[in-house]
Amino acid sequence: MEKREDWKSILPYLPVVMRPPSLFWPSQVVEALRELGCGRVDSGRLLFIFITELRNSLSLSPEPLAPSTAHGYALFFDELISREECRKWFDEVLPALGDLLLRLPSLLEAHYEDADMVIDGVGATVRTGLRMLDSQEAGAVFLTQELIAALLACSFLCLFPVHDRYEKQLQPVNFDELFASLYDDYSQKQENKIWCIIHYFERISSDMPKGVVSFERKVFPWEDDSFHISYPNANFWSTSVMPLCRFEVHSSGLIEDHSSEAVEVDFANEYLGGGALRRGCVQEEIRFMISPELIAGMLFLPSMADNEAIDIVGVARFSSYKGYASSFRFSGDYMDDKDVDALGRRKTRIVAIDALCGPGMRQYREKYLLREINKAFCGFLQQSKYQQYKKIPQENFDAVTSTSMETSEGENSYQDIRNSHNDSVMMEKSNDIGVATGNWGCGAFGGDPEVKTIIQWLAASQAQRPFIAYYTFGLGELQKLDKVACWILSQRWTVGDLWNMLVEYSTSRSKGETNVGFLKWLLPSVYAHGSGMD
């Protein structure tokens, strides 16, 4: 195992110790974790002392936690939860997490024993082991939900080294800032974010999920070559003859509750997870709270460049919620009943794409339109459609560095599939998986919602997704979106046609020749005297 390059890349960022040929916890850590079941820790104050002792045993003390971390743990566990909830946490949940952490070295060793997937008939070995997936490195990591739970327990106890995460453009993954922020600037949204995390640990401590989650970095190379889809230029879009896909407008409802299978868009920060483990509480952060397994990706996925997106398949949702931002509230348990695919992953597909932040008027320049549409296209593209863009001989398919992890239905276990050497499991066979999205890059990021709507529609269409389900969240600018979309579809425009109209509008907007939104500019009759279409 010590010879594996993937393992070498992640070892400095894990709390466990390597002594060839095996992994282990220092004896002081083992002793402390075993004592969790003896009632030694029964308050938030003592919990932080325990965390400090664990960190000292791992020589992490020179890497200080957020200043108010101790007060945050004490505030939550000693004041904000009831006595009954406190008793359950310290008598049942925390000891279970201790037992889980004792098994982390063996879980990691088992993970690497069979961490690669072989595609039969092609001769390609796809690496799926836990490793740093650096920028411009297309590839995927497959983790069991049990291993993810152990990693998140490390986050809760602040056991991950932090020495050069910033230099590697990695998010903090310990929970110290999450709890410190609760004390420094108390808000109900921050308390309720923590309730989601606590509920997740309660669930997995009594019923450990047995599925698999995949994390994939997708990349459009900057330079063209014979094997990969390179970063598309303006001519690619202006000459596209791809038909526009079906457009569904939802004036109410939530992306994560979409009724049919769809890729859910995470309105991401370039750093995966955004402010999930700090004070953030908008679309991305909320998604990470109700499905905490997403947090695991923050451990090994550095920030995204303009030509990258991140696909995450298989996470479970554990919490219900209501509200948004300051009104966000945990509202109880959520039982996720989504089907499981052939690789043992729940059929929840999330794509993280980061929009321009604070683009102002530059968002109407073609350079930035191109950046946004290529970002969305990278996220929405199914690599199983790959050869429709680049005709590649089957024997050369192993040169494709990024293979899609969306698959057809099946009842085989993850291990069965990995041993079956069946190349079909790497390909998405369902033709009904569309895109569920909304006002990506708008709100705090300051994007034009009408322009962003069209960009996402174009990207989904070019990616040959069968539909885009657009949740407007009641945004006033999009009240006429359904009518305008219907009119556009009635014209049988191609992706190129609509792109060219968007560029024409944006040029006029940049020059100050118009200040109306794209929808009204394109079809003013819809807006005339509040009437419908002529």
Coordinates of C-alpha atoms in Angstrom, one line a residue:
M1 CA 0.0 0.0 0.0
E2 CA 2.9 2.4 0.8
K3 CA 3.9 2.2 -2.9
R4 CA 0.6 3.5 -4.2
E5 CA 0.9 7.0 -5.6
D6 CA -2.7 7.8 -4.7
W7 CA -2.1 7.0 -1.1
K8 CA 1.0 9.0 -1.0
S9 CA -0.8 12.1 -2.2
I10 CA -3.5 12.0 0.5
L11 CA -1.5 10.7 3.5
P12 CA -0.2 14.2 4.6
Y13 CA -3.8 15.3 4.9
L14 CA -5.1 12.4 7.0
P15 CA -4.7 12.0 10.8
V16 CA -3.7 8.3 10.8
V17 CA -0.1 7.2 10.9
M18 CA 1.7 5.0 8.4
R19 CA 4.2 2.4 9.5
P20 CA 4.9 0.1 6.6
P21 CA 3.1 -2.1 5.8
S22 CA 0.0 -0.9 7.8
L23 CA -1.9 2.1 9.1
F24 CA -2.5 2.7 12.8
W25 CA -3.5 5.2 15.4
P26 CA -1.0 6.1 18.1
S27 CA -1.6 4.2 21.3
Q28 CA -2.8 7.3 23.2
V29 CA -5.4 7.9 20.5
V30 CA -6.6 4.3 20.7
E31 CA -6.9 4.5 24.5
A32 CA -8.8 7.8 24.4
L33 CA -11.3 6.5 21.7
R34 CA -11.9 3.4 23.8
E35 CA -12.7 5.5 26.8
L36 CA -15.5 7.3 25.1
G37 CA -17.9 4.5 26.0
C38 CA -17.0 4.8 29.7
G39 CA -18.8 8.1 30.4
R40 CA -15.6 10.2 30.6
V41 CA -17.0 12.8 28.2
D42 CA -20.5 14.0 29.1
S43 CA -20.5 17.7 28.3
G44 CA -19.4 20.1 25.6
R45 CA -16.7 21.5 27.8
L46 CA -15.2 18.1 28.4
L47 CA -15.7 17.2 24.7
F48 CA -13.4 20.0 23.7
I49 CA -10.8 18.9 26.3
F50 CA -11.0 15.5 24.8
I51 CA -10.5 16.9 21.3
T52 CA -7.5 18.8 22.5
E53 CA -5.9 15.7 24.0
L54 CA -6.5 13.8 20.7
R55 CA -4.9 16.5 18.7
N56 CA -1.9 16.6 21.1
S57 CA -1.5 12.8 20.6
L58 CA -1.4 13.4 16.9
S59 CA 1.0 16.3 17.2
L60 CA -1.6 18.7 15.8
S61 CA -1.3 21.2 18.6
P62 CA 0.9 23.6 16.7
E63 CA -2.0 24.0 14.2
P64 CA -4.4 26.1 16.3
L65 CA -8.1 25.8 16.0
A66 CA -10.4 28.8 15.6
P67 CA -10.1 30.9 18.9
S68 CA -13.7 30.4 20.0
T69 CA -14.0 26.6 19.2
A70 CA -14.1 25.6 22.9
H71 CA -16.9 28.0 23.6
G72 CA -18.8 26.9 20.5
Y73 CA -18.8 23.2 21.5
A74 CA -19.8 24.2 25.1
L75 CA -22.6 26.5 23.9
F76 CA -24.2 23.8 21.7
F77 CA -23.9 20.8 23.9
D78 CA -24.3 22.4 27.3
E79 CA -26.9 25.0 26.6
L80 CA -28.7 24.6 23.3
I81 CA -29.7 20.9 23.4
S82 CA -32.1 19.3 25.9
R83 CA -30.9 17.0 28.6
E84 CA -32.4 14.0 26.9
E85 CA -30.7 14.9 23.6
C86 CA -27.4 15.5 25.5
R87 CA -27.6 12.1 27.2
K88 CA -28.3 10.3 24.0
W89 CA -25.3 12.1 22.3
F90 CA -22.8 11.3 25.0
D91 CA -24.0 7.9 26.0
E92 CA -24.8 6.5 22.5
V93 CA -23.7 8.6 19.6
L94 CA -20.2 9.7 20.7
P95 CA -19.1 6.2 21.8
A96 CA -20.3 4.9 18.4
L97 CA -18.2 7.5 16.6
G98 CA -15.2 6.4 18.7
D99 CA -15.7 2.8 17.7
L100 CA -16.0 3.9 14.1
L101 CA -12.8 5.9 14.3
L102 CA -10.9 3.0 15.8
R103 CA -11.7 1.2 12.6
L104 CA -10.6 4.0 10.3
P105 CA -7.1 2.5 9.6
S106 CA -8.7 -0.9 8.6
L107 CA -11.3 0.9 6.5
L108 CA -8.7 2.7 4.6
E109 CA -6.6 -0.4 4.1
A110 CA -9.6 -2.2 2.8
H111 CA -10.4 0.7 0.5
Y112 CA -7.0 0.6 -1.1
E113 CA -6.9 -3.2 -1.5
D114 CA -9.4 -2.9 -4.3
A115 CA -9.4 0.8 -5.2
D116 CA -9.2 0.5 -9.0
M117 CA -11.8 -0.4 -11.6
V118 CA -10.8 -2.4 -14.7
I119 CA -12.8 -1.9 -17.9
D120 CA -12.9 -5.2 -19.8
G121 CA -12.2 -5.2 -23.5
V122 CA -10.5 -1.9 -23.3
G123 CA -7.5 -2.5 -21.2
A124 CA -8.0 0.6 -19.1
T125 CA -7.6 0.7 -15.4
V126 CA -9.6 3.6 -13.9
R127 CA -8.2 4.7 -10.6
T128 CA -10.9 5.2 -8.0
G129 CA -8.8 5.3 -4.8
L130 CA -8.8 8.2 -2.3
R131 CA -6.3 10.7 -3.4
M132 CA -5.8 14.4 -4.1
L133 CA -7.7 15.2 -7.3
D134 CA -5.7 18.2 -8.2
S135 CA -6.7 21.0 -10.6
Q136 CA -6.6 19.8 -14.3
E137 CA -6.5 16.2 -13.1
A138 CA -9.6 14.5 -14.4
G139 CA -10.6 11.4 -12.5
A140 CA -12.8 10.0 -9.8
V141 CA -12.7 8.8 -6.2
F142 CA -15.1 6.1 -5.0
L143 CA -15.8 6.0 -1.2
T144 CA -18.1 3.8 0.8
Q145 CA -20.6 5.7 3.0
E146 CA -19.0 4.0 6.0
L147 CA -15.5 5.4 5.2
I148 CA -17.1 8.8 4.6
A149 CA -18.7 8.6 8.0
A150 CA -15.4 7.8 9.6
L151 CA -13.8 10.8 7.8
L152 CA -16.6 13.1 8.9
A153 CA -16.1 11.9 12.5
C154 CA -12.5 13.1 12.1
S155 CA -13.9 16.5 11.0
F156 CA -16.1 16.6 14.0
L157 CA -13.2 16.0 16.4
C158 CA -11.0 18.4 14.4
L159 CA -8.3 15.7 13.6
F160 CA -7.3 16.6 10.1
P161 CA -4.0 18.3 9.6
V162 CA -4.3 21.8 8.2
H163 CA -0.6 22.8 7.6
D164 CA -0.7 23.4 3.9
R165 CA -4.3 23.1 2.8
Y166 CA -4.4 26.8 1.9
E167 CA -1.4 26.4 -0.3
K168 CA -3.0 23.5 -2.1
Q169 CA -6.2 25.6 -2.6
L170 CA -8.2 23.2 -0.3
Q171 CA -11.1 24.1 2.0
P172 CA -10.7 23.7 5.7
V173 CA -12.5 20.4 6.6
N174 CA -12.4 20.4 10.4
F175 CA -15.5 21.6 12.2
D176 CA -13.8 24.1 14.5
E177 CA -15.0 27.2 12.5
L178 CA -18.5 25.8 12.3
F179 CA -18.7 25.7 16.1
A180 CA -16.6 28.8 16.7
S181 CA -19.0 30.9 14.5
L182 CA -21.9 29.7 16.6
Y183 CA -20.3 31.4 19.6
D184 CA -18.8 34.4 17.9
D185 CA -21.9 35.5 16.2
Y186 CA -24.9 33.4 17.3
S187 CA -27.7 32.9 14.8
Q188 CA -30.4 30.4 14.5
K189 CA -29.3 29.4 11.1
Q190 CA -25.9 28.5 12.4
E191 CA -27.4 26.5 15.2
N192 CA -29.6 24.7 12.8
K193 CA -26.7 23.9 10.4
I194 CA -25.1 22.1 13.3
W195 CA -28.3 20.3 14.1
C196 CA -28.2 18.8 10.6
I197 CA -24.7 17.5 11.3
I198 CA -25.6 16.2 14.7
H199 CA -28.7 14.4 13.2
Y200 CA -26.5 12.8 10.5
F201 CA -24.2 11.3 13.2
E202 CA -27.2 10.1 15.2
R203 CA -28.5 8.3 12.1
I204 CA -25.2 6.6 11.0
S205 CA -24.4 5.6 14.6
S206 CA -27.5 3.5 14.8
D207 CA -27.8 2.4 11.2
M208 CA -24.6 2.7 9.1
P209 CA -25.4 3.1 5.4
K210 CA -23.7 0.5 3.1
G211 CA -23.7 2.4 -0.2
V212 CA -21.0 4.1 -2.3
V213 CA -20.4 7.7 -3.3
S214 CA -18.3 8.9 -6.2
F215 CA -16.6 12.2 -6.6
E216 CA -15.4 13.1 -10.1
R217 CA -13.4 16.1 -11.4
K218 CA -14.3 16.8 -15.0
V219 CA -12.0 18.8 -17.2
F220 CA -12.1 20.4 -20.6
P221 CA -8.4 20.6 -21.6
W222 CA -7.3 24.0 -22.7
E223 CA -5.4 22.6 -25.7
D224 CA -7.0 20.5 -28.4
D225 CA -5.9 17.0 -29.0
S226 CA -7.1 13.8 -30.6
F227 CA -8.8 12.3 -27.6
H228 CA -10.5 14.9 -25.4
I229 CA -13.2 17.5 -25.7
S230 CA -11.1 20.7 -25.5
Y231 CA -12.4 24.0 -24.1
P232 CA -15.0 25.1 -26.7
N233 CA -14.5 28.4 -28.4
A234 CA -17.2 30.9 -29.6
N235 CA -17.3 29.3 -33.1
F236 CA -18.2 26.0 -31.5
W237 CA -21.3 27.6 -30.0
S238 CA -22.3 29.9 -32.8
T239 CA -22.3 27.0 -35.4
S240 CA -23.9 24.4 -33.2
V241 CA -26.9 22.6 -34.9
M242 CA -27.9 20.8 -31.8
P243 CA -31.7 21.2 -31.1
L244 CA -32.8 22.8 -27.9
C245 CA -34.0 20.4 -25.2
R246 CA -37.3 20.5 -23.4
F247 CA -37.6 23.4 -21.0
E248 CA -39.8 23.0 -17.8
V249 CA -40.4 26.0 -15.6
H250 CA -41.2 25.5 -11.9
S251 CA -42.3 28.6 -10.0
S252 CA -42.3 26.7 -6.7
G253 CA -40.5 23.7 -5.3
L254 CA -36.9 22.8 -4.7
I255 CA -34.2 21.4 -6.9
E256 CA -33.4 18.5 -4.6
D257 CA -37.1 17.5 -4.6
H258 CA -37.4 17.2 -8.4
S259 CA -39.7 14.2 -9.1
S260 CA -37.8 12.5 -11.9
E261 CA -34.1 11.6 -12.3
A262 CA -32.0 14.7 -13.0
V263 CA -28.6 16.1 -12.4
E264 CA -29.0 18.6 -9.5
V265 CA -27.0 21.8 -10.0
D266 CA -25.0 22.9 -7.0
F267 CA -24.6 26.7 -7.2
A268 CA -21.0 26.2 -6.1
N269 CA -18.2 28.3 -4.9
E270 CA -14.9 27.6 -6.7
Y271 CA -13.9 26.0 -3.4
L272 CA -16.3 23.1 -3.1
G273 CA -18.7 23.5 -0.2
G274 CA -18.3 27.3 0.0
G275 CA -19.1 28.5 3.5
A276 CA -20.7 25.2 4.6
L277 CA -18.3 24.8 7.5
R278 CA -18.3 28.5 8.4
R279 CA -21.2 31.0 8.3
G280 CA -22.6 30.4 4.8
C281 CA -26.2 29.3 4.5
V282 CA -27.4 29.6 0.9
Q283 CA -28.0 27.0 -1.8
E284 CA -24.7 25.1 -1.7
E285 CA -24.2 25.3 2.0
I286 CA -27.8 24.0 2.7
R287 CA -27.3 21.1 0.3
F288 CA -24.1 20.2 2.2
M289 CA -25.9 20.3 5.5
I290 CA -28.8 18.1 4.6
S291 CA -26.4 15.6 2.8
P292 CA -23.2 15.9 4.9
E293 CA -21.5 13.2 2.9
L294 CA -20.8 16.0 0.4
I295 CA -18.4 17.4 2.9
A296 CA -16.0 14.5 2.3
G297 CA -15.2 16.0 -1.2
M298 CA -13.7 19.1 0.5
L299 CA -10.9 16.9 1.9
F300 CA -9.3 16.1 -1.5
L301 CA -10.8 18.4 -4.2
P302 CA -8.9 21.7 -4.6
S303 CA -10.6 24.7 -6.1
M304 CA -12.1 24.5 -9.6
A305 CA -10.6 26.3 -12.6
D306 CA -12.8 27.8 -15.3
N307 CA -12.6 24.6 -17.4
E308 CA -13.6 22.2 -14.6
A309 CA -16.7 20.9 -12.8
I310 CA -17.3 18.3 -10.1
D311 CA -19.8 15.5 -10.2
I312 CA -20.9 13.8 -7.0
V313 CA -23.1 10.7 -7.2
G314 CA -24.6 8.6 -4.4
V315 CA -25.0 10.9 -1.4
A316 CA -28.0 10.3 0.9
R317 CA -30.1 13.1 2.3
F318 CA -30.6 12.8 6.1
S319 CA -32.4 16.0 7.1
S320 CA -35.6 17.9 6.3
Y321 CA -35.4 21.7 6.4
K322 CA -37.3 24.9 5.8
G323 CA -36.3 28.4 5.1
Y324 CA -33.3 29.9 3.4
A325 CA -30.2 31.9 4.5
S326 CA -31.1 33.5 7.9
S327 CA -34.5 31.7 8.0
F328 CA -32.9 28.2 7.5
R329 CA -34.1 25.7 10.1
F330 CA -33.6 22.0 10.5
S331 CA -37.0 20.4 10.6
G332 CA -36.4 16.7 11.4
D333 CA -35.5 13.4 9.8
Y334 CA -35.5 12.7 6.1
M335 CA -35.7 9.1 4.8
D336 CA -34.0 9.0 1.4
D337 CA -35.7 6.3 -0.7
K338 CA -34.0 6.9 -4.0
D339 CA -33.0 3.8 -6.0
V340 CA -29.4 2.5 -6.2
D341 CA -27.4 2.2 -9.4
A342 CA -25.2 -0.7 -10.5
L343 CA -22.3 0.7 -8.6
G344 CA -24.1 0.8 -5.3
R345 CA -24.7 4.6 -5.4
R346 CA -28.0 6.2 -4.6
K347 CA -29.3 7.9 -7.7
T348 CA -28.7 11.4 -6.5
R349 CA -26.5 13.2 -9.0
I350 CA -25.1 16.6 -8.1
V351 CA -22.9 18.7 -10.3
A352 CA -20.9 21.6 -8.7
I353 CA -20.3 24.5 -11.1
D354 CA -19.1 27.9 -9.9
A355 CA -20.4 31.0 -11.6
L356 CA -18.6 34.3 -12.0
C357 CA -18.7 36.3 -8.7
G358 CA -19.7 39.9 -8.9
P359 CA -19.4 40.1 -12.7
G360 CA -21.2 43.4 -13.1
M361 CA -21.3 44.6 -16.7
R362 CA -18.5 42.3 -17.8
Q363 CA -20.9 39.4 -17.7
Y364 CA -22.3 40.6 -21.1
R365 CA -18.9 40.4 -22.8
E366 CA -18.5 37.4 -25.1
K367 CA -15.4 36.2 -23.2
Y368 CA -17.4 35.8 -20.0
L369 CA -20.5 34.4 -21.7
L370 CA -18.1 31.8 -23.0
R371 CA -16.7 31.1 -19.6
E372 CA -20.1 30.6 -18.1
I373 CA -21.5 28.4 -20.8
N374 CA -18.4 26.2 -20.9
K375 CA -18.5 25.8 -17.1
A376 CA -22.1 24.6 -17.3
F377 CA -21.4 22.4 -20.4
C378 CA -18.5 20.7 -18.6
G379 CA -20.8 20.0 -15.7
F380 CA -23.8 18.8 -17.7
L381 CA -22.0 16.7 -20.3
Q382 CA -22.3 12.9 -20.0
Q383 CA -19.0 11.4 -21.0
S384 CA -21.0 8.4 -22.3
K385 CA -22.0 10.8 -25.1
Y386 CA -18.3 11.4 -25.7
Q387 CA -17.8 9.7 -29.0
Q388 CA -20.6 11.8 -30.5
Y389 CA -18.2 14.8 -30.2
K390 CA -14.9 13.1 -30.9
K391 CA -14.9 9.9 -32.9
I392 CA -12.6 7.6 -31.0
P393 CA -11.7 4.0 -31.8
Q394 CA -12.9 1.7 -29.1
E395 CA -9.4 0.4 -28.5
N396 CA -8.2 4.0 -27.7
F397 CA -10.9 4.6 -25.2
D398 CA -8.4 4.1 -22.4
A399 CA -6.9 7.4 -23.3
V400 CA -10.0 9.2 -22.0
T401 CA -9.0 10.5 -18.6
S402 CA -12.4 11.3 -17.4
T403 CA -15.2 8.7 -17.6
S404 CA -18.7 9.4 -16.5
M405 CA -19.9 7.8 -13.4
E406 CA -23.6 7.8 -14.2
T407 CA -24.8 4.3 -14.8
S408 CA -27.9 2.2 -15.5
E409 CA -29.9 0.5 -12.9
G410 CA -28.7 -2.7 -11.3
E411 CA -28.9 -4.8 -8.2
N412 CA -25.2 -5.8 -8.1
S413 CA -23.0 -4.7 -5.2
Y414 CA -20.2 -2.3 -5.6
Q415 CA -17.7 -5.2 -5.2
D416 CA -19.6 -7.4 -7.7
I417 CA -19.5 -4.7 -10.3
R418 CA -15.8 -4.0 -9.8
N419 CA -15.1 -7.7 -10.2
S420 CA -17.4 -8.2 -13.2
H421 CA -15.0 -6.3 -15.6
N422 CA -18.1 -5.0 -17.4
D423 CA -17.4 -1.9 -19.3
S424 CA -21.0 -1.0 -19.6
V425 CA -21.3 0.0 -16.0
M426 CA -19.2 3.1 -16.7
M427 CA -21.7 4.3 -19.2
E428 CA -25.0 6.1 -18.6
K429 CA -27.7 4.2 -20.5
S430 CA -30.7 6.1 -19.3
N431 CA -31.8 8.7 -21.7
D432 CA -34.2 10.5 -19.4
I433 CA -31.7 12.1 -17.0
G434 CA -32.1 15.8 -17.4
V435 CA -30.9 18.8 -15.4
A436 CA -32.6 20.4 -12.4
T437 CA -31.4 23.9 -11.7
G438 CA -32.3 27.4 -10.9
N439 CA -30.8 30.9 -10.5
W440 CA -27.2 29.8 -10.7
G441 CA -24.7 32.6 -10.1
C442 CA -27.4 35.1 -9.3
G443 CA -28.3 36.4 -5.8
A444 CA -25.2 37.1 -3.8
F445 CA -23.0 36.4 -6.9
G446 CA -24.7 39.1 -8.8
G447 CA -25.4 37.3 -12.1
D448 CA -28.2 38.3 -14.5
P449 CA -30.8 35.6 -14.0
E450 CA -32.2 35.9 -17.6
V451 CA -28.8 35.5 -19.1
K452 CA -27.9 32.6 -16.7
T453 CA -31.2 30.9 -17.6
I454 CA -30.4 30.9 -21.3
I455 CA -26.8 29.8 -20.7
Q456 CA -27.8 26.8 -18.7
W457 CA -30.4 25.8 -21.3
L458 CA -27.9 26.0 -24.1
A459 CA -25.3 24.0 -22.1
A460 CA -27.9 21.3 -21.2
S461 CA -29.0 21.1 -24.9
Q462 CA -25.5 20.8 -26.2
A463 CA -24.8 18.1 -23.6
Q464 CA -27.8 16.2 -25.1
R465 CA -29.7 16.3 -21.8
P466 CA -33.4 15.5 -22.6
F467 CA -34.8 18.4 -20.5
I468 CA -33.9 21.2 -18.1
A469 CA -36.2 21.7 -15.1
Y470 CA -35.8 25.3 -14.0
Y471 CA -36.8 26.4 -10.5
T472 CA -37.3 30.2 -10.5
F473 CA -37.9 30.5 -6.7
G474 CA -40.4 33.2 -7.5
L475 CA -37.9 35.6 -9.1
G476 CA -39.8 38.5 -10.7
E477 CA -37.6 38.7 -13.7
L478 CA -38.5 35.2 -14.7
Q479 CA -42.3 35.5 -14.5
K480 CA -42.6 35.3 -18.3
L481 CA -39.9 32.6 -18.7
D482 CA -42.4 29.8 -19.5
K483 CA -44.0 31.8 -22.3
V484 CA -40.7 32.9 -23.9
A485 CA -39.3 29.4 -23.7
C486 CA -42.3 28.0 -25.4
W487 CA -42.0 30.6 -28.2
I488 CA -38.3 29.8 -28.7
L489 CA -39.1 26.1 -28.9
S490 CA -41.8 26.8 -31.5
Q491 CA -39.2 28.5 -33.7
R492 CA -37.2 25.2 -33.8
W493 CA -34.0 27.1 -33.1
T494 CA -30.7 25.3 -32.6
V495 CA -28.2 25.9 -29.9
G496 CA -26.3 28.1 -32.3
D497 CA -29.3 30.2 -33.1
L498 CA -30.1 31.0 -29.5
W499 CA -26.4 31.5 -28.6
N500 CA -26.1 34.1 -31.4
M501 CA -29.2 35.9 -30.2
L502 CA -27.7 35.9 -26.7
V503 CA -24.4 37.3 -28.0
E504 CA -26.3 40.0 -30.0
Y505 CA -28.3 41.1 -26.9
S506 CA -25.2 41.1 -24.6
T507 CA -23.3 43.2 -27.1
S508 CA -26.1 45.7 -27.1
R509 CA -26.3 45.6 -23.3
S510 CA -22.6 46.2 -23.0
K511 CA -22.7 49.2 -25.3
G512 CA -25.7 50.7 -23.4
E513 CA -28.0 50.3 -26.4
T514 CA -30.5 48.5 -24.3
N515 CA -31.2 48.1 -20.6
V516 CA -34.1 45.7 -20.7
G517 CA -33.7 42.0 -19.8
F518 CA -33.0 39.4 -22.4
L519 CA -36.5 37.9 -22.4
K520 CA -38.2 41.2 -23.0
W521 CA -35.6 42.2 -25.6
L522 CA -36.1 38.9 -27.4
L523 CA -39.9 38.9 -27.3
P524 CA -41.4 42.3 -26.3
S525 CA -44.9 41.2 -27.2
V526 CA -45.1 39.0 -24.1
Y527 CA -44.6 42.1 -22.0
A528 CA -46.8 44.5 -23.9
H529 CA -49.7 45.7 -21.6
G530 CA -49.3 42.6 -19.5
S531 CA -50.6 40.5 -22.3
G532 CA -49.6 37.1 -23.5
M533 CA -48.0 36.4 -26.8
D534 CA -49.4 37.9 -30.0

